[in-house]
Short mmCIF file of N, CA and C in Angstrom, two decimals:
data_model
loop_
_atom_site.label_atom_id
_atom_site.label_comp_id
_atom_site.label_asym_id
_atom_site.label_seq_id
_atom_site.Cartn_x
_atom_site.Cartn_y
_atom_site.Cartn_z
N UNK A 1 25.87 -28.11 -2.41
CA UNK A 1 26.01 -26.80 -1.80
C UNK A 1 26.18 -26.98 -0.31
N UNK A 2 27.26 -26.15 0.29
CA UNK A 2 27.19 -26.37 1.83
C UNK A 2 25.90 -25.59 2.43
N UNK A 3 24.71 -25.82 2.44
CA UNK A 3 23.98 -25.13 3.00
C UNK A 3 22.69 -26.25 3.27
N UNK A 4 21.92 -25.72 3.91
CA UNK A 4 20.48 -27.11 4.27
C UNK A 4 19.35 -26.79 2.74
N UNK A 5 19.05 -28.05 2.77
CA UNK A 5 17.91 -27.77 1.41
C UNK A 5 16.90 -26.25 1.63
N UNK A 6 16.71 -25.80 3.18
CA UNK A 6 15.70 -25.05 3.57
C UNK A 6 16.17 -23.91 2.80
N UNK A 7 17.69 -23.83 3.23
CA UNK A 7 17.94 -22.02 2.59
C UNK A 7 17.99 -22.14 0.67
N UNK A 8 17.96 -23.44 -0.05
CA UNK A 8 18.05 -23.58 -1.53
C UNK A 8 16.71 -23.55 -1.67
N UNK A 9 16.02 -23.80 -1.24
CA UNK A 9 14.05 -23.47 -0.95
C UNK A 9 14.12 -22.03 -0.88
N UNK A 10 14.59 -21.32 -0.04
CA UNK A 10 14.24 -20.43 0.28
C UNK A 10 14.73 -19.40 -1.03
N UNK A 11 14.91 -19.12 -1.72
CA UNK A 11 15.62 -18.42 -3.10
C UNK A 11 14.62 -19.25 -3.79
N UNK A 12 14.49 -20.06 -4.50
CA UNK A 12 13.72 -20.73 -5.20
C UNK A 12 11.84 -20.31 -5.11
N UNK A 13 12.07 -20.13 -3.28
CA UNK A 13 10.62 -19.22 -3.39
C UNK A 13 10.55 -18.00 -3.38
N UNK A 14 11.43 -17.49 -3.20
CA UNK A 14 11.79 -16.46 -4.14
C UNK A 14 11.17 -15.91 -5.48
N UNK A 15 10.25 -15.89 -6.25
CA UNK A 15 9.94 -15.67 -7.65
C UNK A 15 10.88 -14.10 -8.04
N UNK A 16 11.15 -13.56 -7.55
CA UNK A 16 11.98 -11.95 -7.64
C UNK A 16 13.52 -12.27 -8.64
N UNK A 17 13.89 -13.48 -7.62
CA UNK A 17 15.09 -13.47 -7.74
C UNK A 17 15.01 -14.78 -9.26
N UNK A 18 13.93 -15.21 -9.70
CA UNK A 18 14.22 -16.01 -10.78
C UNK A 18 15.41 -15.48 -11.84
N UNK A 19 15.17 -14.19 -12.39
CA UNK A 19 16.06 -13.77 -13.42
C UNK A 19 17.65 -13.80 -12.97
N UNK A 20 18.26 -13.58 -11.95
CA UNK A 20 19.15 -14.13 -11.79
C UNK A 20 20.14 -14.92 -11.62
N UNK A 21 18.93 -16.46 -11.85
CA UNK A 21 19.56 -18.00 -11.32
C UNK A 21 19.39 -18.46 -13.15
N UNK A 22 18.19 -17.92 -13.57
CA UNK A 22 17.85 -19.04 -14.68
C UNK A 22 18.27 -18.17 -15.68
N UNK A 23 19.26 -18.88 -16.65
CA UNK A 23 19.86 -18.48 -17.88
C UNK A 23 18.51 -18.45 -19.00
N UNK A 24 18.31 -17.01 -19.50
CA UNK A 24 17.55 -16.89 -20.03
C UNK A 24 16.60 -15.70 -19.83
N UNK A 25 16.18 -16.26 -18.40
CA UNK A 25 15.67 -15.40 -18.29
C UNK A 25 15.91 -13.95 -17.80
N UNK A 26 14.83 -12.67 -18.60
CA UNK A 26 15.96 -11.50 -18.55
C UNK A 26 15.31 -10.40 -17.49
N UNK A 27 14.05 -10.59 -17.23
CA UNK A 27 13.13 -9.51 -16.77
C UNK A 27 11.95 -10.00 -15.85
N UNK A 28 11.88 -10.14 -14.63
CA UNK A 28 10.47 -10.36 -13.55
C UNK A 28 9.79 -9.33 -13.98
N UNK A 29 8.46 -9.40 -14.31
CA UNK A 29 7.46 -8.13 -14.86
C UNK A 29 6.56 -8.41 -12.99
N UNK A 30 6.60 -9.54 -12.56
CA UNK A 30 5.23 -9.65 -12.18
C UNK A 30 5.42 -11.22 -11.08
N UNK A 31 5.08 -11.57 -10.09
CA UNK A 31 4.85 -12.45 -9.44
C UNK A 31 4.14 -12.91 -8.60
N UNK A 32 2.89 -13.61 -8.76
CA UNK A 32 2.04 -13.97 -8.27
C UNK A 32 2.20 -14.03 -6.54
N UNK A 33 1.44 -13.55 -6.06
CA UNK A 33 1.26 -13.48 -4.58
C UNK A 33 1.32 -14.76 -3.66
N UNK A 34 0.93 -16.31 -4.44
CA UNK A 34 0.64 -17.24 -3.60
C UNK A 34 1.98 -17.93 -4.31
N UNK A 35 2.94 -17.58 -5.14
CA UNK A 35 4.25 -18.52 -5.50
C UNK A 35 4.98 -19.18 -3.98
N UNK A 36 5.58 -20.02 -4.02
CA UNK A 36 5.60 -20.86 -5.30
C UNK A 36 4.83 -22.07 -4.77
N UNK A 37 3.16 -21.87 -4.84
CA UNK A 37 2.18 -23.09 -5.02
C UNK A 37 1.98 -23.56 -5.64
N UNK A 38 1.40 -24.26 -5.75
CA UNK A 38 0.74 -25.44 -7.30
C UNK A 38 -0.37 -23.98 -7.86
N UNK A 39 0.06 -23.68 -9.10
CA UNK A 39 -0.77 -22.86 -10.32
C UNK A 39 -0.32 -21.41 -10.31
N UNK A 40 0.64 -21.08 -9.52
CA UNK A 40 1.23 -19.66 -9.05
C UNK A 40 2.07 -19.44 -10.75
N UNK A 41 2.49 -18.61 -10.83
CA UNK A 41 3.41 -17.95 -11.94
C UNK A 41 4.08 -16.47 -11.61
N UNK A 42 5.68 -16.89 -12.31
CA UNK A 42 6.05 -15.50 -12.62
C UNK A 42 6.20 -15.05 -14.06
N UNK A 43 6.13 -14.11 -14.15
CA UNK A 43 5.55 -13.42 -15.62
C UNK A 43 6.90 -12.65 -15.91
N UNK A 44 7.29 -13.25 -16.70
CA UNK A 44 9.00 -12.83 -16.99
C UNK A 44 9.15 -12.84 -18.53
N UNK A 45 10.54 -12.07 -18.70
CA UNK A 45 10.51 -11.69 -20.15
C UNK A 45 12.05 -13.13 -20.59
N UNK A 46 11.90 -13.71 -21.80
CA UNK A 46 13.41 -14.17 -22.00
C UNK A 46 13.60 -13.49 -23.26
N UNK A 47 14.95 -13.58 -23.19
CA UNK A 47 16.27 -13.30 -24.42
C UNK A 47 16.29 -12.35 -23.98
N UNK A 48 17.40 -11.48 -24.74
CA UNK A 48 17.91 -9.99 -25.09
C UNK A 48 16.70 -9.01 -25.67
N UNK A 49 17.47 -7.84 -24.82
CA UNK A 49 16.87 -6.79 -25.42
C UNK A 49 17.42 -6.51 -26.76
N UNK A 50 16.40 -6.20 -27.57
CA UNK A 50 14.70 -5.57 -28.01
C UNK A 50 13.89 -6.94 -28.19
N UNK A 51 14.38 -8.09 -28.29
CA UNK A 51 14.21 -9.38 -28.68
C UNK A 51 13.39 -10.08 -27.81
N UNK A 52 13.32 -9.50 -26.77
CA UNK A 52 12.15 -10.15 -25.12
C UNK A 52 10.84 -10.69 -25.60
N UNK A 53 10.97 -12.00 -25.40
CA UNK A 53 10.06 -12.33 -25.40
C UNK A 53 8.84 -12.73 -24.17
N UNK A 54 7.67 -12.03 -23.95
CA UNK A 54 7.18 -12.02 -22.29
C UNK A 54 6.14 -13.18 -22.61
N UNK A 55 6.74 -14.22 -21.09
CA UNK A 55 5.58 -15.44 -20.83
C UNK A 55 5.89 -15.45 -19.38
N UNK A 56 5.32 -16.76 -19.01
CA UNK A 56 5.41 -17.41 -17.89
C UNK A 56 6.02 -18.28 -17.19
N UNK A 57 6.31 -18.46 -16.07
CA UNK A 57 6.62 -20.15 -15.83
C UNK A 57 5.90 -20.03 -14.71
N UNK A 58 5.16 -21.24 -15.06
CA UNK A 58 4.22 -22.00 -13.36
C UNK A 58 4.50 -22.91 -12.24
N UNK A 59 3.95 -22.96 -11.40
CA UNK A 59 4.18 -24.08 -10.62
C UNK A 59 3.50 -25.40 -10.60
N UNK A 60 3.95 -26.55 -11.13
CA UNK A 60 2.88 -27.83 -11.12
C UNK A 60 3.00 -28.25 -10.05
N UNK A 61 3.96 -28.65 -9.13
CA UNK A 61 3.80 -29.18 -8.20
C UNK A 61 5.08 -28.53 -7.06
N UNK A 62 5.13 -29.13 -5.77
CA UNK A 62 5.84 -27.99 -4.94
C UNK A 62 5.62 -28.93 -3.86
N UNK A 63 6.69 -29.39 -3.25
CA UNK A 63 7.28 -30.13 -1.84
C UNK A 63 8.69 -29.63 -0.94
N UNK A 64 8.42 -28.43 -0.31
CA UNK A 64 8.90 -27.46 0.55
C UNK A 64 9.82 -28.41 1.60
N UNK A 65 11.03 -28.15 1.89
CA UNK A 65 12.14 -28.02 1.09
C UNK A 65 12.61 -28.72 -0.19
N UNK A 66 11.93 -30.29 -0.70
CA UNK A 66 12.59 -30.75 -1.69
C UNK A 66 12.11 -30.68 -2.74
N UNK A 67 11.54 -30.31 -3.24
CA UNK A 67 11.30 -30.28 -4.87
C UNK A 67 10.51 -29.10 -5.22
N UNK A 68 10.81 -28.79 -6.43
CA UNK A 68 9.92 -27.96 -7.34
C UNK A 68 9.69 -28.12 -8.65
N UNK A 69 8.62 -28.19 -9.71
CA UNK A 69 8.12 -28.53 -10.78
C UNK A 69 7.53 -27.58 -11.63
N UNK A 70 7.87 -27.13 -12.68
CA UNK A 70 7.83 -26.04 -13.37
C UNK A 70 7.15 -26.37 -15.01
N UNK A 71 6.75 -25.51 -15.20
CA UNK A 71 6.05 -25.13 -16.46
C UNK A 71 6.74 -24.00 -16.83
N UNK A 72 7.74 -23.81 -17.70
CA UNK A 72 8.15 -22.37 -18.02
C UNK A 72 7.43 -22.66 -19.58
N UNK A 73 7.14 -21.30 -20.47
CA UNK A 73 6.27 -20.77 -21.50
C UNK A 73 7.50 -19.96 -22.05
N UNK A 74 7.95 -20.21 -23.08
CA UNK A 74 8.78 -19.21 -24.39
C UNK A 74 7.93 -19.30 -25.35
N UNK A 75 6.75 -18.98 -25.78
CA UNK A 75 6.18 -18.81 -26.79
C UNK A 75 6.73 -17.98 -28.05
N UNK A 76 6.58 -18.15 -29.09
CA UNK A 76 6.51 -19.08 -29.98
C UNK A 76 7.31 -20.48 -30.32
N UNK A 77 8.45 -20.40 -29.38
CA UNK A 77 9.82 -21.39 -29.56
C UNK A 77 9.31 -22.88 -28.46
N UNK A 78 8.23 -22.82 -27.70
CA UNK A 78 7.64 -23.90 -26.85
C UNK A 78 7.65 -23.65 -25.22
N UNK A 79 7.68 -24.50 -24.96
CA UNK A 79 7.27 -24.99 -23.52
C UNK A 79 8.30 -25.50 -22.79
N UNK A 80 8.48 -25.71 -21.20
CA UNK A 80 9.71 -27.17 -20.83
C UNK A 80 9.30 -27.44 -19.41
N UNK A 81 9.05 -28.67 -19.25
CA UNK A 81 9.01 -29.05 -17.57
C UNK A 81 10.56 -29.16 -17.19
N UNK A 82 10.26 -29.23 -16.07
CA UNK A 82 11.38 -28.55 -15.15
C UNK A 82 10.89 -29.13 -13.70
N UNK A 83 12.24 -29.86 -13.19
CA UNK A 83 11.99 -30.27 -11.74
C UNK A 83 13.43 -29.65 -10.93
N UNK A 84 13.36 -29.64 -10.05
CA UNK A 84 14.05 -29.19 -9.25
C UNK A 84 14.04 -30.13 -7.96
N UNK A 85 15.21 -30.91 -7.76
CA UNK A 85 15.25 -31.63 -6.76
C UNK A 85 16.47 -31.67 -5.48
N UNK A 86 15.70 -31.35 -4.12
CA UNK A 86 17.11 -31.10 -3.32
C UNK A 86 16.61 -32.33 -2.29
N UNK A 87 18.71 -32.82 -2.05
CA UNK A 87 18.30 -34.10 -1.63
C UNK A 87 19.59 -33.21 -0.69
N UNK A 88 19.46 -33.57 1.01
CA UNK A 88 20.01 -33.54 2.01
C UNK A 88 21.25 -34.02 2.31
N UNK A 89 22.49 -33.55 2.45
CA UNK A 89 23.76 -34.48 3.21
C UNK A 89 23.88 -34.60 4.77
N UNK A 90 24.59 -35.85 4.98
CA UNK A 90 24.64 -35.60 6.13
C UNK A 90 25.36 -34.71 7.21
N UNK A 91 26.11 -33.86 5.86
CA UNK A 91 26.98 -32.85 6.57
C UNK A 91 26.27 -31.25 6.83
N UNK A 92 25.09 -31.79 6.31
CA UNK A 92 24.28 -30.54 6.44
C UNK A 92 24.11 -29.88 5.21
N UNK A 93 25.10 -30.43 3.97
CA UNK A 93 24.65 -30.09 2.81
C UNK A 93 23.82 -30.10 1.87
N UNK A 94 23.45 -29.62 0.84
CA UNK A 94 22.34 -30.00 -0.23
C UNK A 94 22.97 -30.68 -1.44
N UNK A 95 22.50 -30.98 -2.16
CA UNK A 95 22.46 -32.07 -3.91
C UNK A 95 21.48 -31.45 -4.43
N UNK A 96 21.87 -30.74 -5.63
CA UNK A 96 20.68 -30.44 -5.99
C UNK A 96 20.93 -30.81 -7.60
N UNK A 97 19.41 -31.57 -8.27
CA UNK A 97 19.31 -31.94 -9.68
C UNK A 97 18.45 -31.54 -10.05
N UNK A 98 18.74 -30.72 -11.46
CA UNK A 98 18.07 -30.36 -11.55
C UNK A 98 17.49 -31.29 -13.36
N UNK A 99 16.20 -31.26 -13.83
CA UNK A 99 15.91 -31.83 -14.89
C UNK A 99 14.93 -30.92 -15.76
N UNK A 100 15.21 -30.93 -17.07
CA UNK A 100 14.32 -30.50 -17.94
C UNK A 100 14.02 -31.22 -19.18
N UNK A 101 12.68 -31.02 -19.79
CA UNK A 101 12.66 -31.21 -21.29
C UNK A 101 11.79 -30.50 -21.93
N UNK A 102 11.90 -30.38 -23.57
CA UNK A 102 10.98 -29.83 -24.31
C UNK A 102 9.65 -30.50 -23.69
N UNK A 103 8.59 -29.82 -23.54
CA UNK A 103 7.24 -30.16 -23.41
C UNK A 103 6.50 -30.01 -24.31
N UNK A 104 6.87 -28.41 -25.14
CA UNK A 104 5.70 -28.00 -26.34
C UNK A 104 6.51 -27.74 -27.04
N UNK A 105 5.73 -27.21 -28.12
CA UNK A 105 6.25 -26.97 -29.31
C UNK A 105 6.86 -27.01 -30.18
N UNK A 106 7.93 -26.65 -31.33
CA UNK A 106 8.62 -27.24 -32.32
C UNK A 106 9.43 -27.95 -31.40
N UNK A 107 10.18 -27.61 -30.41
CA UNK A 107 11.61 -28.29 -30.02
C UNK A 107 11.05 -29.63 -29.46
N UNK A 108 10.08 -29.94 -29.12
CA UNK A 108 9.69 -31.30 -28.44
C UNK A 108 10.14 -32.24 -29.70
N UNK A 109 10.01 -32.18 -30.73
CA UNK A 109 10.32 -33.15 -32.01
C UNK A 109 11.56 -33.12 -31.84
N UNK A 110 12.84 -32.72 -31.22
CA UNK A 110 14.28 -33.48 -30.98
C UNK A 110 14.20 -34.35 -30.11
N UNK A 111 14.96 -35.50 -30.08
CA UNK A 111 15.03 -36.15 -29.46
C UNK A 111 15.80 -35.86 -28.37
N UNK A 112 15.38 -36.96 -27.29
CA UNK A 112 15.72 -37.05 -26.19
C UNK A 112 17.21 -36.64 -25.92
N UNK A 113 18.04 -37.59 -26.68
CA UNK A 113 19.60 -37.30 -27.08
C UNK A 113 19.82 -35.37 -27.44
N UNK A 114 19.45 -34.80 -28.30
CA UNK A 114 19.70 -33.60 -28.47
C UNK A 114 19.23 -32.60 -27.56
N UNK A 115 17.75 -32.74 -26.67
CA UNK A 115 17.54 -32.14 -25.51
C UNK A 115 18.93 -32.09 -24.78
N UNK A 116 19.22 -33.19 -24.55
CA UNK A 116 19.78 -33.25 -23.46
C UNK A 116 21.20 -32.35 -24.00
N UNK A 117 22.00 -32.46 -25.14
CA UNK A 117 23.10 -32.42 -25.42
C UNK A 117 22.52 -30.24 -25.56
N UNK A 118 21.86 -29.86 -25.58
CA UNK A 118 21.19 -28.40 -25.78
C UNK A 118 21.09 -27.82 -24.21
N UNK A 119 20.20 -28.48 -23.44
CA UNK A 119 19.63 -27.91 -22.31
C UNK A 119 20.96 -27.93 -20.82
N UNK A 120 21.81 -29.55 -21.17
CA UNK A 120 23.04 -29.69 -19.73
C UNK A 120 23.65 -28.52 -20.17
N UNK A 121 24.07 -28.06 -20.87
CA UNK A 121 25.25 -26.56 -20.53
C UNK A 121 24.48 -25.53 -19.65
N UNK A 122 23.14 -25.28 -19.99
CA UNK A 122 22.18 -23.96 -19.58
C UNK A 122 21.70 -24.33 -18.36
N UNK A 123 21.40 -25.93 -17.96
CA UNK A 123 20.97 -26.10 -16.96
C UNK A 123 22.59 -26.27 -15.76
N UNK A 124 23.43 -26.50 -16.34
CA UNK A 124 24.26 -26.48 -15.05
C UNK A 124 24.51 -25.01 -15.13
N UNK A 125 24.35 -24.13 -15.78
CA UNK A 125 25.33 -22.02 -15.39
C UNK A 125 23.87 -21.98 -14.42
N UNK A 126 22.88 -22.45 -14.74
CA UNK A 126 21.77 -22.21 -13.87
C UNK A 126 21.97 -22.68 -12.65
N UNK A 127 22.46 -23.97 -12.25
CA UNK A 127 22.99 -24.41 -10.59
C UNK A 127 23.75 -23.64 -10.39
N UNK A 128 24.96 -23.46 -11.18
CA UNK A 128 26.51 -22.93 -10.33
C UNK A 128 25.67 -21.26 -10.36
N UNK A 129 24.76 -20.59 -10.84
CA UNK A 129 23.97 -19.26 -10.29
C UNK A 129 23.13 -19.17 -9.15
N UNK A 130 22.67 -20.03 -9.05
CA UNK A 130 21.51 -20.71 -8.08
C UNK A 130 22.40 -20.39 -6.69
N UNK A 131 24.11 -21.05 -7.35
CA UNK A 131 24.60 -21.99 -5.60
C UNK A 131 25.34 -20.61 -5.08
N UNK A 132 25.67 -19.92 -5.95
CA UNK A 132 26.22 -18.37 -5.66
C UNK A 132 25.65 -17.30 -4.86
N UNK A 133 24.03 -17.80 -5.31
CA UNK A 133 22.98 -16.80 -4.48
C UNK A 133 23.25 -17.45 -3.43
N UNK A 134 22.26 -18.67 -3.38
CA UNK A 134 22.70 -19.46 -1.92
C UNK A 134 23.32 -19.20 -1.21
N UNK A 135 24.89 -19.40 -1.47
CA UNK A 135 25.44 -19.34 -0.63
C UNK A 135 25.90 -18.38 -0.44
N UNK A 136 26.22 -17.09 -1.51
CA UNK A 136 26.28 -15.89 -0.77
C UNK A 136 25.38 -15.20 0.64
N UNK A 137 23.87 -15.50 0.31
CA UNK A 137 22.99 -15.54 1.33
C UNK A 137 23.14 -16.17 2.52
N UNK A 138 23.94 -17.22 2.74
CA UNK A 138 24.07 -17.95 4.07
C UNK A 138 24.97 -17.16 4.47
N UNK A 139 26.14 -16.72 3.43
CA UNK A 139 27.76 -16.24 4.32
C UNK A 139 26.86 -14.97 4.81
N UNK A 140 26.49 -13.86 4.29
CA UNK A 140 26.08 -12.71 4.66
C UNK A 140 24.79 -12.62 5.96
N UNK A 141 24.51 -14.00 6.14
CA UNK A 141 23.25 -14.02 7.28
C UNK A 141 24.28 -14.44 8.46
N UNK A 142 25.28 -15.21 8.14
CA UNK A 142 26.47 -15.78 9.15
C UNK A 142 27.31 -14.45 9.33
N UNK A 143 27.72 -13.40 8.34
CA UNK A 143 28.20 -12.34 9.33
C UNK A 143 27.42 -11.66 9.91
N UNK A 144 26.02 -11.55 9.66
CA UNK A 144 25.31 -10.51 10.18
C UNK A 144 24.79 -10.80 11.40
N UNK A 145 24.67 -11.73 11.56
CA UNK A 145 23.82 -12.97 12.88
C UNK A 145 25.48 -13.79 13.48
N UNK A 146 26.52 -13.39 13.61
CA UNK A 146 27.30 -14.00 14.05
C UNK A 146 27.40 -15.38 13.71
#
């Protein structure tokens, strides 16, 4: 992304704007006041309506601008850690990787191979959403602030 890791931090701490980056998710009910710290949560609904299912995702760990570590909750269907990693260019740009896997529940019994071949389509519409906010947010702070 042409932008500094600070402003891809900055959306990410964000908990409001989760439903718009992460495929899936459909509804912010609720967001903890101290996000995004270690044990914070937003309380969000996934899938389609009437079909919503309401859980969580937490914060395990959190290194402001580069990383973030997640616990998201789809109960009854499982669990998934989730890292979020932004690495700096020297053009002033960001890299951002992102990683997940089953953690709980039935889906943890696929293997590694089928995670992966399930979760890369959902996890990249989730960057190229992510980089849209982003960077819409930089262009619109660059016209507004000259």
């Amino acid at each position: 992304m042409p932008v500094a890791p600070g402003d891809v931090f900055d959306v990410l701490a964000d908990g409001w704007l989760y439903a718009l980056w992460v495929v899936g998710a459909s509804h912010i009910h609720d967001v903890d006041d101290t996000w995004p710290s270690v044990g914070a949560r937003i309380h969000h609904g996934v899938g389609p309506w009437p079909m919503t299912l309401h859980d969580v995702t937490e914060v395990l760990a959190v290194d402001p601008p580069h990383s973030l570590e997640l616990r998201a909750r789809s109960w009854p269907v499982g669990s998934a850690w989730i890292r979020i990693a932004l690495q700096p260019g020297e053009d002033g740009s960001t890299a951002i990787q992102m990683s997940e896997r089953v953690s709980g529940g039935p889906g943890r019994l696929l293997p590694d191979a089928a995670q992966k071949l399930l979760l890369t389509p959902r996890n990249n519409e989730s960057l190229k959403r992510l980089a849209d906010i982003v960077v819409g947010r930089a262009d619109a702070d660059r016209q507004t602030h000259g």
